[in-house]
Tab-separated table of C-alpha atoms and ligand atoms in Angstrom:
chain	number	residue	atom	x	y	z
P	1	MET	CA	-132.944	-56.705	78.554
P	2	PRO	CA	-130.160	-56.627	81.165
P	3	GLU	CA	-127.824	-53.735	80.815
P	4	LEU	CA	-124.656	-53.014	82.692
P	5	PRO	CA	-126.263	-52.222	86.126
P	6	GLU	CA	-128.310	-55.558	85.839
P	7	VAL	CA	-125.355	-57.679	84.767
P	8	GLU	CA	-123.077	-55.994	87.323
P	9	SER	CA	-125.592	-56.639	90.178
P	10	VAL	CA	-125.870	-60.267	89.096
P	11	ARG	CA	-121.968	-60.297	89.081
P	12	ARG	CA	-121.738	-58.929	92.665
P	13	GLN	CA	-124.028	-61.502	94.076
P	14	LEU	CA	-122.389	-64.483	92.135
P	15	GLU	CA	-118.786	-63.548	92.942
P	16	PRO	CA	-118.689	-64.639	96.696
P	17	LEU	CA	-120.800	-67.723	95.913
P	18	LEU	CA	-118.629	-69.063	92.934
P	19	VAL	CA	-115.144	-67.864	93.565
P	20	GLY	CA	-112.975	-70.866	94.847
P	21	ARG	CA	-115.799	-73.305	93.928
P	22	ARG	CA	-115.408	-76.303	91.675
P	23	LEU	CA	-117.884	-77.219	89.008
P	24	VAL	CA	-118.777	-80.897	90.012
P	25	ARG	CA	-121.528	-81.559	87.318
P	26	VAL	CA	-122.882	-79.416	84.493
P	27	GLU	CA	-126.026	-80.158	82.520
P	28	ILE	CA	-126.881	-78.011	79.640
P	29	ALA	CA	-130.251	-79.005	78.340
P	30	ASP	CA	-130.712	-76.364	75.466
P	31	PRO	CA	-128.489	-76.560	72.455
P	32	ARG	CA	-129.010	-72.948	71.455
P	33	LEU	CA	-127.119	-71.916	74.536
P	34	VAL	CA	-123.698	-73.297	73.312
P	35	ARG	CA	-124.163	-73.643	69.731
P	36	PRO	CA	-122.498	-74.385	67.365
P	37	TYR	CA	-120.847	-76.636	69.928
P	38	GLU	CA	-122.616	-79.841	71.269
P	39	PRO	CA	-124.052	-79.194	74.767
P	40	ALA	CA	-122.635	-82.506	76.122
P	41	GLU	CA	-119.180	-81.854	75.168
P	42	VAL	CA	-119.187	-78.260	76.660
P	43	ALA	CA	-120.668	-79.670	79.853
P	44	ALA	CA	-117.892	-82.131	79.967
P	45	GLU	CA	-115.394	-79.511	79.489
P	46	LEU	CA	-116.696	-77.375	82.182
P	47	GLU	CA	-116.802	-80.231	84.864
P	48	GLY	CA	-113.894	-79.976	86.975
P	49	GLU	CA	-112.968	-76.375	86.577
P	50	ARG	CA	-112.358	-74.320	89.660
P	51	VAL	CA	-113.697	-70.598	89.578
P	52	ALA	CA	-110.831	-67.959	90.023
P	53	ALA	CA	-112.917	-64.835	89.490
P	54	VAL	CA	-116.269	-63.510	88.288
P	55	GLU	CA	-115.847	-60.306	86.057
P	56	ARG	CA	-117.897	-58.199	83.785
P	57	ARG	CA	-117.198	-56.636	80.519
P	58	GLY	CA	-120.087	-54.603	79.073
P	59	LYS	CA	-123.013	-56.887	79.249
P	60	TYR	CA	-120.962	-60.046	79.332
P	61	LEU	CA	-120.418	-62.088	82.641
P	62	VAL	CA	-116.958	-63.269	82.614
P	63	VAL	CA	-116.195	-66.476	84.632
P	64	ARG	CA	-112.457	-66.967	84.904
P	65	PHE	CA	-111.284	-70.351	85.846
P	66	GLU	CA	-107.975	-71.200	87.411
P	67	SER	CA	-107.064	-73.245	84.364
P	68	GLY	CA	-107.014	-69.918	82.466
P	69	ARG	CA	-110.031	-70.856	80.450
P	70	VAL	CA	-112.966	-68.362	80.415
P	71	LEU	CA	-116.892	-68.864	80.423
P	72	LEU	CA	-118.578	-65.824	78.706
P	73	ILE	CA	-122.306	-65.727	79.770
P	74	HIS	CA	-124.351	-63.246	77.786
P	75	LEU	CA	-128.106	-62.883	79.369
P	76	ARG	CA	-129.548	-61.235	76.188
P	77	MET	CA	-133.202	-60.672	76.544
P	78	THR	CA	-134.426	-62.870	79.417
P	79	GLY	CA	-131.425	-64.961	80.746
P	80	SER	CA	-131.058	-65.045	84.531
P	81	LEU	CA	-128.839	-67.025	87.112
P	82	ARG	CA	-130.002	-68.364	90.239
P	83	VAL	CA	-128.337	-69.930	93.148
P	84	ALA	CA	-130.453	-72.592	94.679
P	85	SER	CA	-130.510	-75.548	96.774
P	86	PRO	CA	-130.316	-78.896	94.923
P	87	GLY	CA	-133.578	-79.884	93.404
P	88	GLU	CA	-135.341	-76.462	93.584
P	89	GLN	CA	-136.806	-75.186	90.514
P	90	ARG	CA	-136.540	-78.554	88.754
P	91	ASP	CA	-139.873	-78.304	87.158
P	92	ASP	CA	-139.333	-74.857	85.693
P	93	PRO	CA	-139.831	-75.224	82.069
P	94	HIS	CA	-137.464	-72.278	81.134
P	95	ARG	CA	-134.369	-73.848	82.973
P	96	ARG	CA	-131.748	-74.293	80.461
P	97	ALA	CA	-128.635	-75.521	82.413
P	98	VAL	CA	-127.849	-76.529	85.768
P	99	VAL	CA	-124.183	-76.277	87.515
P	100	THR	CA	-123.542	-78.256	90.673
P	101	LEU	CA	-120.894	-76.817	92.843
P	102	ASP	CA	-118.580	-78.720	95.236
P	103	ASN	CA	-120.486	-77.366	98.216
P	104	GLY	CA	-123.578	-78.934	96.934
P	105	SER	CA	-125.399	-75.979	95.664
P	106	ASP	CA	-126.807	-75.499	92.195
P	107	VAL	CA	-126.488	-72.631	89.895
P	108	THR	CA	-129.328	-72.887	87.429
P	109	TYR	CA	-129.580	-70.799	84.288
P	110	ARG	CA	-133.204	-69.847	83.226
P	111	ASP	CA	-134.183	-68.090	79.745
P	112	VAL	CA	-137.566	-67.765	78.401
P	113	ARG	CA	-136.747	-66.245	75.044
P	114	ARG	CA	-133.639	-68.502	74.618
P	115	PHE	CA	-131.336	-65.739	73.245
P	116	GLY	CA	-128.713	-66.034	75.992
P	117	THR	CA	-125.405	-67.658	75.241
P	118	TRP	CA	-122.568	-69.531	77.081
P	119	LEU	CA	-119.314	-69.496	75.298
P	120	LEU	CA	-116.262	-71.405	76.643
P	121	LEU	CA	-112.914	-69.900	75.624
P	122	GLU	CA	-109.399	-71.234	75.955
P	123	PRO	CA	-106.682	-69.155	77.875
P	124	ARG	CA	-106.265	-65.812	76.359
P	125	GLU	CA	-108.885	-66.138	73.790
P	126	ASP	CA	-111.237	-63.804	75.766
P	127	GLU	CA	-109.297	-60.665	75.272
P	128	PRO	CA	-109.431	-60.453	71.388
P	129	TYR	CA	-112.920	-61.749	71.535
P	130	LEU	CA	-114.102	-59.046	73.746
P	131	ALA	CA	-112.066	-56.226	72.291
P	132	ALA	CA	-113.670	-56.592	68.987
P	133	ARG	CA	-117.159	-56.381	70.516
P	134	VAL	CA	-117.106	-54.210	73.545
P	135	GLY	CA	-115.847	-50.775	73.757
P	136	ASP	CA	-114.650	-48.577	76.909
P	137	GLU	CA	-116.311	-49.353	80.402
P	138	PRO	CA	-118.227	-46.156	81.253
P	139	LEU	CA	-117.662	-46.396	85.080
P	140	ASP	CA	-113.834	-46.664	84.722
P	141	ARG	CA	-111.955	-43.803	85.821
P	142	LEU	CA	-109.961	-43.692	82.536
P	143	PHE	CA	-113.088	-42.981	80.781
P	144	THR	CA	-113.350	-39.264	80.398
P	145	ALA	CA	-115.489	-36.663	78.591
P	146	ALA	CA	-112.727	-36.271	76.011
P	147	ARG	CA	-112.430	-40.141	75.498
P	148	LEU	CA	-116.437	-40.098	74.964
P	149	GLY	CA	-115.999	-37.301	72.407
P	150	GLU	CA	-113.288	-39.439	70.540
P	151	ARG	CA	-115.651	-42.581	70.388
P	152	LEU	CA	-118.619	-40.366	69.113
P	153	ASP	CA	-116.624	-38.112	66.791
P	154	GLY	CA	-117.210	-39.115	62.952
P	155	ARG	CA	-120.077	-41.313	63.821
P	156	ARG	CA	-122.941	-40.796	61.133
P	157	THR	CA	-125.938	-41.833	63.202
P	158	SER	CA	-127.973	-40.456	65.956
P	159	LEU	CA	-126.735	-40.091	69.499
P	160	LYS	CA	-129.209	-42.797	70.556
P	161	ALA	CA	-127.915	-45.249	67.989
P	162	ALA	CA	-124.312	-44.450	68.616
P	163	LEU	CA	-124.710	-45.040	72.350
P	164	LEU	CA	-126.492	-48.271	71.869
P	165	ASP	CA	-123.731	-49.648	69.748
P	166	GLN	CA	-121.534	-51.635	72.240
P	167	ARG	CA	-118.327	-50.548	70.468
P	168	THR	CA	-118.858	-46.976	71.501
P	169	ILE	CA	-119.513	-47.671	75.135
P	170	ALA	CA	-119.969	-51.028	76.963
P	171	GLY	CA	-123.062	-51.969	78.678
P	172	LEU	CA	-125.614	-49.392	77.675
P	173	GLY	CA	-128.988	-50.494	76.239
P	174	ASN	CA	-132.370	-48.892	75.547
P	175	ILE	CA	-133.207	-48.069	79.140
P	176	TYR	CA	-129.972	-46.321	80.403
P	177	VAL	CA	-129.397	-44.432	77.014
P	178	ASP	CA	-132.740	-42.675	77.432
P	179	GLU	CA	-132.039	-42.105	81.029
P	180	ALA	CA	-128.555	-40.748	80.355
P	181	LEU	CA	-129.795	-38.492	77.546
P	182	TRP	CA	-132.421	-37.025	79.557
P	183	ARG	CA	-129.937	-36.259	82.383
P	184	ALA	CA	-127.592	-34.661	79.738
P	185	ARG	CA	-130.404	-32.736	78.217
P	186	LEU	CA	-129.517	-33.984	74.768
P	187	ASN	CA	-132.077	-35.205	72.116
P	188	PRO	CA	-131.662	-38.644	71.236
P	189	LEU	CA	-132.139	-37.731	67.640
P	190	ARG	CA	-129.084	-35.431	67.738
P	191	ALA	CA	-126.165	-36.187	65.443
P	192	ALA	CA	-123.571	-38.307	67.508
P	193	SER	CA	-120.556	-36.261	66.251
P	194	GLY	CA	-120.116	-32.627	66.589
P	195	LEU	CA	-121.128	-32.260	70.441
P	196	ASP	CA	-119.287	-29.409	72.055
P	197	VAL	CA	-117.023	-29.661	75.162
P	198	ALA	CA	-120.049	-28.606	77.487
P	199	GLU	CA	-122.416	-31.093	75.860
P	200	LEU	CA	-119.912	-33.925	76.079
P	201	ARG	CA	-119.273	-33.249	79.803
P	202	ARG	CA	-123.049	-33.242	80.511
P	203	LEU	CA	-123.534	-36.639	78.442
P	204	HIS	CA	-120.427	-38.167	80.177
P	205	ARG	CA	-122.001	-37.193	83.670
P	206	GLY	CA	-125.549	-38.267	82.541
P	207	VAL	CA	-124.263	-41.617	81.502
P	208	ARG	CA	-122.484	-42.409	84.667
P	209	ALA	CA	-125.200	-40.962	86.790
P	210	ALA	CA	-127.839	-43.161	85.144
P	211	LEU	CA	-125.649	-46.122	85.532
P	212	GLU	CA	-124.864	-45.587	89.151
P	213	HIS	CA	-128.453	-44.987	89.889
P	214	GLY	CA	-129.368	-48.388	88.398
P	215	LEU	CA	-126.535	-50.060	90.248
P	216	ALA	CA	-127.731	-48.660	93.503
P	217	ARG	CA	-131.126	-49.986	92.967
P	218	GLN	CA	-129.582	-53.473	91.709
P	219	GLY	CA	-131.120	-52.785	88.326
P	220	SER	CA	-134.666	-52.779	86.930
P	221	THR	CA	-136.999	-55.647	86.811
P	222	LEU	CA	-139.431	-55.060	84.017
P	223	ARG	CA	-140.200	-58.761	83.359
P	224	ASP	CA	-137.753	-61.667	83.841
P	225	TYR	CA	-134.620	-59.974	85.385
P	226	ARG	CA	-133.911	-61.412	88.850
P	227	LEU	CA	-130.895	-61.450	90.952
P	228	PRO	CA	-129.175	-64.764	91.681
P	229	ASP	CA	-131.086	-64.907	95.179
P	230	GLY	CA	-134.316	-64.488	93.462
P	231	SER	CA	-134.888	-60.949	94.264
P	232	ALA	CA	-135.989	-58.121	91.811
P	233	GLY	CA	-134.173	-54.923	91.058
P	234	ALA	CA	-135.920	-51.565	91.952
P	235	MET	CA	-134.791	-49.193	89.370
P	236	GLN	CA	-138.049	-49.585	87.481
P	237	ASP	CA	-139.890	-47.271	89.885
P	238	GLU	CA	-137.307	-44.543	89.594
P	239	PHE	CA	-136.935	-44.111	85.711
P	240	ARG	CA	-136.958	-40.491	84.538
P	241	VAL	CA	-138.137	-41.029	81.060
P	242	TYR	CA	-138.016	-44.670	80.084
P	243	GLY	CA	-141.487	-46.023	79.538
P	244	ARG	CA	-143.039	-42.837	81.086
P	245	GLY	CA	-144.577	-41.373	77.981
P	246	GLY	CA	-147.264	-38.640	78.580
P	247	GLU	CA	-146.165	-38.401	82.521
P	248	PRO	CA	-144.697	-35.109	83.488
P	249	CYS	CA	-140.856	-34.435	83.270
P	250	ASP	CA	-139.370	-34.531	86.640
P	251	ARG	CA	-137.486	-31.471	85.891
P	252	CYS	CA	-140.007	-29.143	84.056
P	253	GLY	CA	-143.378	-30.846	84.093
P	254	THR	CA	-143.633	-31.221	80.364
P	255	PRO	CA	-145.404	-34.555	79.233
P	256	ILE	CA	-142.546	-37.004	78.265
P	257	GLY	CA	-142.515	-37.820	74.538
P	258	LYS	CA	-142.055	-41.001	72.645
P	259	THR	CA	-140.647	-41.906	69.405
P	260	ARG	CA	-138.915	-44.828	67.690
P	261	ILE	CA	-135.343	-44.694	66.744
P	262	GLY	CA	-133.766	-47.752	64.850
P	263	GLY	CA	-136.802	-49.619	65.920
P	264	ARG	CA	-136.374	-48.995	69.603
P	265	GLY	CA	-138.896	-47.069	71.779
P	266	THR	CA	-137.300	-43.997	72.632
P	267	TRP	CA	-138.315	-41.622	75.553
P	268	TYR	CA	-137.360	-38.001	76.143
P	269	CYS	CA	-138.626	-34.643	77.367
P	270	PRO	CA	-139.456	-32.415	74.422
P	271	ALA	CA	-138.637	-29.223	76.457
P	272	CYS	CA	-135.545	-30.271	78.294
P	273	GLN	CA	-134.019	-32.145	75.301
P	274	PRO	CA	-134.761	-29.980	72.221
P	275	LEU	CA	-133.856	-30.957	68.749
P	276	PRO	CA	-131.825	-28.255	66.938
P	277	GLU	CA	-132.921	-28.726	63.425
P	278	ALA	CA	-129.414	-28.246	61.869
P	279	GLN	CA	-128.149	-31.182	63.963
P	280	THR	CA	-130.394	-33.843	63.084
P	281	VAL	CA	-129.331	-36.966	61.626
P	282	ARG	CA	-131.215	-37.718	58.265
P	283	SER	CA	-129.284	-40.777	57.134
P	284	SER	CA	-131.533	-43.418	58.837
P	285	SER	CA	-134.537	-44.508	57.270
P	286	SER	CA	-136.063	-45.247	60.755
P	287	LEU	CA	-136.327	-41.673	61.573
P	288	PRO	CA	-139.745	-40.102	62.246
P	289	SER	CA	-141.060	-37.812	59.464
P	290	ARG	CA	-140.151	-34.062	59.733
P	291	SER	CA	-143.578	-33.057	60.742
P	292	ARG	CA	-143.646	-35.509	63.597
P	293	ARG	CA	-140.234	-34.216	64.756
P	294	GLN	CA	-141.459	-30.647	64.697
P	295	SER	CA	-144.646	-31.439	66.524
P	296	SER	CA	-142.580	-32.840	69.357
P	297	LEU	CA	-140.571	-29.749	69.945
S	1	ZN	ZN1	-138.400	-31.636	80.881
């Protein structure tokens, strides 16, 4: 699933291609993309709009039009946007929408699993919509270790679950949470609240470093993620823990462990990221058994 580095990499490629362009023709082939609205109605509303800016909030692409309206695009599991010459990819069975720009090029939206969404909002509707769903931007200058501590304080879940919650920090998903926790040398099953100042600083640095690394590689392509020019990301070759169960830890050589937290595959180094027994979260039913946890220490 595209996370902050993937969505931001898409945004950076789309921005120069879209800003200043008018949407001449819009075709939405999949009703799931815009429900509960009618595809033909949304398409008609979009036609004629001129793009003023392409921004990102968390995992949302925010396409701002000169009219003040905003198209929020969420790629979810397998959505991707491609800029192509007209007619290209016409026989792609997973193509869900096509936007023709006033310079003749097509922006196509492809989605195998069909969980992605396009939501057209009227002027000023975007701010309250996003504020209710998306927390602080972790790469923002104003996002400090102290602020991270405030966001985690009082949370009664594991660190992993708290960091996956988009209202804690925007844009993190399964991959970059595992990568950030490895960098911070914190166990994913640790309680989210009660981190000391040094641990918060490590986590803050770890989150930013993991995301910056992903951005520098234009994201990770595990299956469907592609950049608008059709190229793949390269981060998947440089994961420290994600998907590397049994392989040696880059830092200490211990085999990377794997567990499940909240139904999500979770990778960590049992030696670098030890779990202090007293700080375990016990409230979740999805926690591995005590013996499993101890054997992983
Ligand atoms: Zn290690």
